[in-house]
Coordinates of C-alpha atoms in Angstrom, one line a residue:
X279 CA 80.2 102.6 122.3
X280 CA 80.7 100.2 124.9
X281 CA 82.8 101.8 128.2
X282 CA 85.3 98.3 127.8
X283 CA 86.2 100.3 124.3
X284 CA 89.6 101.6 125.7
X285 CA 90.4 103.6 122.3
X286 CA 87.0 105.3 121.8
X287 CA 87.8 106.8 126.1
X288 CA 90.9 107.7 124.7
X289 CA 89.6 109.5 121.8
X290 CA 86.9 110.9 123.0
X291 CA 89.2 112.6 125.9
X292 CA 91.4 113.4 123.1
X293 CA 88.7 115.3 120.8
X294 CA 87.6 117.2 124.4
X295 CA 91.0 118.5 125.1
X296 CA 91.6 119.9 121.0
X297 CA 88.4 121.3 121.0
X298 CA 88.1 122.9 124.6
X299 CA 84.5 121.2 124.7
X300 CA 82.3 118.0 124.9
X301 CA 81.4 117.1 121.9
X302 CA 79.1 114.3 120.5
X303 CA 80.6 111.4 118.9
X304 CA 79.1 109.3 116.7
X305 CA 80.2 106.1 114.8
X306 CA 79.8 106.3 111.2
X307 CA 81.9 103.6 109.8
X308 CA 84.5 101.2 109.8
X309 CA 86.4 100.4 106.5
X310 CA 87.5 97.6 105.0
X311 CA 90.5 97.7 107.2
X312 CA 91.1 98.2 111.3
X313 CA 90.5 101.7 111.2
X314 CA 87.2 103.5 112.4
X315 CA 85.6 106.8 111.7
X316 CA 83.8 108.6 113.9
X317 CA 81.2 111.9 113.2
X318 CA 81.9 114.6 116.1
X319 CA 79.2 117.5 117.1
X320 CA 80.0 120.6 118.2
X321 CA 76.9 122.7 118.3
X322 CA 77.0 123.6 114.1
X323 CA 80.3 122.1 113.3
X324 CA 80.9 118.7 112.4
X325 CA 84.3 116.9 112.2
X326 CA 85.2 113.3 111.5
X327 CA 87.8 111.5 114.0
X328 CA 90.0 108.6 112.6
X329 CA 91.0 105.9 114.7
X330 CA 93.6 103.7 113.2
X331 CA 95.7 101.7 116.2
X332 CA 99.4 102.7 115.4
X333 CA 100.6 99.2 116.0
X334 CA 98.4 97.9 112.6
X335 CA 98.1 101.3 110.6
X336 CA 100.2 104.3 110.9
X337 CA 98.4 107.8 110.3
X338 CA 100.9 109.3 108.7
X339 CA 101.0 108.1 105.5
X340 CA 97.5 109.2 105.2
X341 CA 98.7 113.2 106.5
X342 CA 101.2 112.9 103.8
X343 CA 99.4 111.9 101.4
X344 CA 96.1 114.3 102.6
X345 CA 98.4 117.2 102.2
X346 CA 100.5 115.6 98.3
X347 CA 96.8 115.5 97.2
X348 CA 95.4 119.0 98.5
X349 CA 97.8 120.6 97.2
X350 CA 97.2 118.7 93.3
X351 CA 93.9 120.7 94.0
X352 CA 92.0 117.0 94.5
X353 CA 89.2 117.4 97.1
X354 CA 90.3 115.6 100.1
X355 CA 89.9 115.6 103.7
X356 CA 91.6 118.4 105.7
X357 CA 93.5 117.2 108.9
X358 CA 92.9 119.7 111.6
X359 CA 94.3 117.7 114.4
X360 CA 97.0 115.3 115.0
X361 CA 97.8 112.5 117.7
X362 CA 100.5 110.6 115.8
X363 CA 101.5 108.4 119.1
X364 CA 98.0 107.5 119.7
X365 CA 96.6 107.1 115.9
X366 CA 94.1 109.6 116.2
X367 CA 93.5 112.2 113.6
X368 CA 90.2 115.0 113.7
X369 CA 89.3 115.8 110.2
X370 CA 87.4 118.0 107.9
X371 CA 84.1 116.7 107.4
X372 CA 82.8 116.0 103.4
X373 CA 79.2 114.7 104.3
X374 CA 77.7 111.6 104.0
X375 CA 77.2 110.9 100.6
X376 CA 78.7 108.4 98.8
X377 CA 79.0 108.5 95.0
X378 CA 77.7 104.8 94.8
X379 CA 74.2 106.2 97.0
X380 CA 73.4 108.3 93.4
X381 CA 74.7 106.8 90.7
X382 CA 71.8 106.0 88.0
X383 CA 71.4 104.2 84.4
X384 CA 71.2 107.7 83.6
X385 CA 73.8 110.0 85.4
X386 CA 76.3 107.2 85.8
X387 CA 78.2 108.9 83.0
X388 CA 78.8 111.6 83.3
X389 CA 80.0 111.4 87.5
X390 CA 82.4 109.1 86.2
X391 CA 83.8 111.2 84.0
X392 CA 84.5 113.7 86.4
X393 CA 85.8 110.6 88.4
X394 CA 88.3 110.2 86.0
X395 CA 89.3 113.5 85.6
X396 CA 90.5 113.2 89.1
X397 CA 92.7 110.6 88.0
X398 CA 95.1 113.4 86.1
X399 CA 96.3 115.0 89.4
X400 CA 96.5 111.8 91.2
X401 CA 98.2 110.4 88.5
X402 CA 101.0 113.5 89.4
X403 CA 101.3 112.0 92.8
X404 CA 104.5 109.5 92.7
X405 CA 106.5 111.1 96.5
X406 CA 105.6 112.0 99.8
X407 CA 107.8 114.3 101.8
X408 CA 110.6 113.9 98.9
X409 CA 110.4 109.9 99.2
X410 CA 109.0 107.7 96.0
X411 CA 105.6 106.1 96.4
X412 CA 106.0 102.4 97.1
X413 CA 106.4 100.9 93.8
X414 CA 103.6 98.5 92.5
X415 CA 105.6 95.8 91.4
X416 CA 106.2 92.0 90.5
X417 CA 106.3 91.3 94.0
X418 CA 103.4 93.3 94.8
X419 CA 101.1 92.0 91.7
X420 CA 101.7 88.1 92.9
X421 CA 100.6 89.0 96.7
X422 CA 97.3 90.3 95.6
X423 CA 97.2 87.3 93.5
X424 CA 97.7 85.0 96.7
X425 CA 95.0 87.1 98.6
X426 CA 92.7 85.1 96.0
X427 CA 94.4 81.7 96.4
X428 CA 94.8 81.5 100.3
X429 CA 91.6 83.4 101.4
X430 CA 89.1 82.5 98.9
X431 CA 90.0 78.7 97.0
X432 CA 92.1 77.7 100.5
X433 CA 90.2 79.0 103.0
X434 CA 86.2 79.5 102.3
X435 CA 85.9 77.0 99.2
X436 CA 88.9 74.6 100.9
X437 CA 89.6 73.5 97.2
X438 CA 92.1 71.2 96.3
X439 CA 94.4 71.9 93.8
X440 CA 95.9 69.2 91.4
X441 CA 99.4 69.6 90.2
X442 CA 97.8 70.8 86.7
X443 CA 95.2 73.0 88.2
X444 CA 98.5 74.7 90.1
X445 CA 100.1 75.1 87.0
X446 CA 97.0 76.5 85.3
X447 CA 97.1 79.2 88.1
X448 CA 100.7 79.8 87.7
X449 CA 100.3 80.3 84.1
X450 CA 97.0 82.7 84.8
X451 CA 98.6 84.9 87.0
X452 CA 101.8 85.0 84.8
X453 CA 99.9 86.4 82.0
X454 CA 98.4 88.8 84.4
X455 CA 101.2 89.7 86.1
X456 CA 103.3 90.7 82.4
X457 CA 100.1 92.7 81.6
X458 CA 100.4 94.9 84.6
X459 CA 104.0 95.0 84.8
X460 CA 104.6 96.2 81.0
X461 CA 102.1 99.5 81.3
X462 CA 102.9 102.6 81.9
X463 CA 103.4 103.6 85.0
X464 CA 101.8 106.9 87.4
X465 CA 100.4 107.6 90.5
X466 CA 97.7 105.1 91.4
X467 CA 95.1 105.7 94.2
X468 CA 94.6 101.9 94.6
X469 CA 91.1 102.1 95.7
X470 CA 89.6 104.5 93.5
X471 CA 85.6 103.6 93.4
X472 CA 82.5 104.7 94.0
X473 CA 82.4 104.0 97.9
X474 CA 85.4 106.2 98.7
X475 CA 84.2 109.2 96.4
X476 CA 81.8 111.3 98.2
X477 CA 79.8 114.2 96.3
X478 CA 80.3 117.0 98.7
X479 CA 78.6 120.1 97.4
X480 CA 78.2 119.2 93.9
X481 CA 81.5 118.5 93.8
X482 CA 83.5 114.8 94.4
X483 CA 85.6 114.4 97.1
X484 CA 88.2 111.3 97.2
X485 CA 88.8 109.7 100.6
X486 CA 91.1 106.3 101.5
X487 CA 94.3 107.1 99.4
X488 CA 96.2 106.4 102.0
X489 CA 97.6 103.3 100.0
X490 CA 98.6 105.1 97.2
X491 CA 101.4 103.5 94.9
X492 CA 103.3 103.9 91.6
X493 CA 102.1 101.2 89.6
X494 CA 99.7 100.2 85.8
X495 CA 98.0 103.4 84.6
X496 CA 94.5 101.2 84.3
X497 CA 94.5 100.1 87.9
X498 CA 92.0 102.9 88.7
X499 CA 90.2 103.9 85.9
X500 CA 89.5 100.1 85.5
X501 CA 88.6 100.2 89.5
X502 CA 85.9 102.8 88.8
X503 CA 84.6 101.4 85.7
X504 CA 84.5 97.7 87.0
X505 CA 83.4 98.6 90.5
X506 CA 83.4 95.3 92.6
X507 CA 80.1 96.7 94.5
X508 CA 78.1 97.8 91.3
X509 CA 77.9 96.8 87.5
X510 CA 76.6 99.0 84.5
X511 CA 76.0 98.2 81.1
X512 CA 79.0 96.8 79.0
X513 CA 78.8 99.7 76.2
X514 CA 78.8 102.5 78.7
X515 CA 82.3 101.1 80.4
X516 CA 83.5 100.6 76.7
X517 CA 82.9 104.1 75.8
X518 CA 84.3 105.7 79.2
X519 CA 87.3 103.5 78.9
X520 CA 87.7 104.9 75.2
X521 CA 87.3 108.2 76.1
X522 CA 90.0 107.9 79.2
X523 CA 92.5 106.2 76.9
X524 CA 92.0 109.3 74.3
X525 CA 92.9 112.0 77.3
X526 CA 95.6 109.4 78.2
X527 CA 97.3 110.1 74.7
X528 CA 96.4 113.6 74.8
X529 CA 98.2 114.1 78.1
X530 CA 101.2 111.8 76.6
X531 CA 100.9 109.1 79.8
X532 CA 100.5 106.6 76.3
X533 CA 102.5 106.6 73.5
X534 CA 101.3 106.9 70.1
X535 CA 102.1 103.5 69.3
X536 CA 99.6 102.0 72.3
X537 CA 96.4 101.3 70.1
X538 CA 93.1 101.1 71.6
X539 CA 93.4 97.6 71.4
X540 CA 96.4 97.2 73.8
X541 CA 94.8 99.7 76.5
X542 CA 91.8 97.3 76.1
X543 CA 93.6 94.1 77.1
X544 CA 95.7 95.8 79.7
X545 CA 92.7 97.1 81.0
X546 CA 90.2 94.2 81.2
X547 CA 93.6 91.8 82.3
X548 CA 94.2 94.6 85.5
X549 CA 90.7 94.3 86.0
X550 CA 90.7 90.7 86.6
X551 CA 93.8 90.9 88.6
X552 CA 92.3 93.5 90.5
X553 CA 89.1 91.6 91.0
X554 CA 90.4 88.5 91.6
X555 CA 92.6 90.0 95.0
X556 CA 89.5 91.6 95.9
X557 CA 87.2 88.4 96.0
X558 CA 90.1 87.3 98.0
X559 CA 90.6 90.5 100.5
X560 CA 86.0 89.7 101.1
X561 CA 87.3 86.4 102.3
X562 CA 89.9 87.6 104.7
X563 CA 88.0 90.3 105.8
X564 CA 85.4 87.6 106.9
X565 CA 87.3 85.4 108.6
X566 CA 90.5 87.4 110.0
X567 CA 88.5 90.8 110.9
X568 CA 84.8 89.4 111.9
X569 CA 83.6 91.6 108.7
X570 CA 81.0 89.0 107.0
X571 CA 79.2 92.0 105.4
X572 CA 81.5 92.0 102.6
X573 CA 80.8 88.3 101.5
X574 CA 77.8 89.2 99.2
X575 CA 80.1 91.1 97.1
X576 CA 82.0 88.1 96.2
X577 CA 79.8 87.2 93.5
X578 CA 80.0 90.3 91.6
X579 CA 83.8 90.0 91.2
X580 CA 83.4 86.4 89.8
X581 CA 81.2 87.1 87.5
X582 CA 83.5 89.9 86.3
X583 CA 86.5 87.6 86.1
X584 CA 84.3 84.9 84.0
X585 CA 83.1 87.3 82.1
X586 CA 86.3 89.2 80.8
X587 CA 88.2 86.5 80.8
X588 CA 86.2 84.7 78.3
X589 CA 87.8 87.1 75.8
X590 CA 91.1 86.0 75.7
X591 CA 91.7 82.4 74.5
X592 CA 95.0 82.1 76.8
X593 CA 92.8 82.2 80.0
X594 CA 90.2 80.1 79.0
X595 CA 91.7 77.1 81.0
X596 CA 91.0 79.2 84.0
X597 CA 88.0 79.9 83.6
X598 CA 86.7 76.7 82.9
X599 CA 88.1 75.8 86.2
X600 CA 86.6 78.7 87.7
X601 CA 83.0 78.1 85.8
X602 CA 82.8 74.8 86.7
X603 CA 84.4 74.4 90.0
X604 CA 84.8 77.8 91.7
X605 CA 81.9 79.7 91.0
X606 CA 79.2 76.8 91.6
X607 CA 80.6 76.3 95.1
X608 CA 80.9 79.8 96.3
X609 CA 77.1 79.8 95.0
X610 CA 76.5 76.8 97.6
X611 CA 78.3 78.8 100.4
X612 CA 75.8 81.8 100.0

């Protein structure tokens, strides 16, 4: 790291006073927000340091949430150390390998059906320290929505909206919104894909929860299934999504009078919603953070929404706007 990198001196004199040693310390990754993650060396143990700058993203929410989800028995990151004022947190260390780095035609299966048994714990998580989970709501469901309208159509395409394409979008996101807003409602990860699972011995570990909200019981399953970074075979997310609504009834989250067909809709409408703030989020992290890496992803998440959306005749307005207007420009801008 360069020596003008006032954070990484602070951190690294932080990690030498906790652990009585110089250590080596190694940059590993920085997500899809202002936080980095470093790999620290001590002779055989290994430890990874967080730095998220207390001004942009408190650490505690993630301790909280660390220790809500430990104790669910869900495989998460141990914090070891603790430098609340400064943002720095020393954590247990689950390996480098991301569930996305395996995943095959032919395992893809069944690790996601151990995925999803992970979502019965988390769905159990709805306080922190006593306090509710923010909620997922109205307000929260049209922000993501915006993400997509400001950051992708505004900014990158620099589209122009008529009065009646505004109206179309209005009445899209509407009909999205009501689907979101009428499900069920349980702890929700928010991030919950194959990037921020890690197989650590045999065995997946969840990581970036530190989001976590009440909100629709599809948001993650339909995260997982429909991963924005990776796209299987229609009839293997149909029959995963079929067998996570039957353990959704078993475990009475549904009630009996939710058919298949309902969880279906709500399901491929959150996944639009959900795709659409993420092709959105690609933008921004472009152009606000100096992240152009996730730019190739875009595609991906269109291709999703035109796909899906295709099966519901009150969306087909948008996605004739997004087929013949959206999607053939973002092509030009690749």
């Amino acid at each position: 790291m360069p020596l003008s990198d006032l954070r990484f001196i602070a951190l690294n004199a932080w990690i030498e006073r906790v652990l009585s040693a110089n250590a080596t310390i190694k940059l590993i990754s920085g997500d899809a927000s202002f936080r980095r993650y470093f790999r620290v060396t001590l002779g055989p143990k290994r430890y990874i340091a967080m730095d998220s700058p207390p001004d942009l993203i408190a650490v505690s929410p993630f301790i909280a949430l660390a220790n809500e989800y430990h104790q669910q028995g869900i495989n998460v990151p141990q914090v070891i150390e603790k430098n609340i004022e400064q943002g720095f947190l020393l954590l247990s260390d689950l390996g480098d390998t991301q569930l996305l780095s395996v995943l095959t035609p032919a395992n893809v299966s069944d690790y996601y059906q151990q995925a999803l048994c992970l979502l019965t714990p988390i769905r159990v998580v709805t306080r922190v320290d006593g306090v509710p989970l923010p909620s997922y709501d109205e307000a929260f469901v049209y922000r993501e929505l915006d993400i997509f309208s400001d950051w992708l159509i505004g900014r990158h395409l620099q589209l122009k909206s008529s009065a009646d394409t505004q109206q179309m979008l209005a009445d899209t996101y509407r009909i999205l919104a009501d689907s979101a807003l009428v499900q069920p409602r349980a702890g929700m990860h928010r991030d919950f894909h194959s990037r921020n699972l890690m197989l650590c011995d045999k065995q997946l570990a969840v990581i970036d929860f530190q989001d976590a909200v009440i909100g629709p019981v599809t948001y993650d399953a339909v995260s997982l299934l429909r991963d924005c970074y990776v796209r299987w075979p229609d009839e293997v997310v149909e029959t995963l999504m079929q067998q996570h609504y039957l353990q959704l009834l078993s475990d009475n989250v549904l009630g009996q009078d939710v058919t298949l067909a309902q969880y279906r809709q709500w399901f491929d409408l959150m996944g639009m919603q959900r795709h659409l703030k993420a092709a959105g989020i690609f933008c921004r992290l472009n152009y606000r953070d100096g992240k152009p890496g996730y730019m190739q992803d875009i595609m991906l998440t269109l291709q999703y929404v035109r796909d899906i959306g295709k099966r519901y005749l009150a969306l087909h307005p948008f996605i004739s706007w997004l087929d013949n207007q959206v999607i053939p420009k973002m092509e030009q801008t690749l």
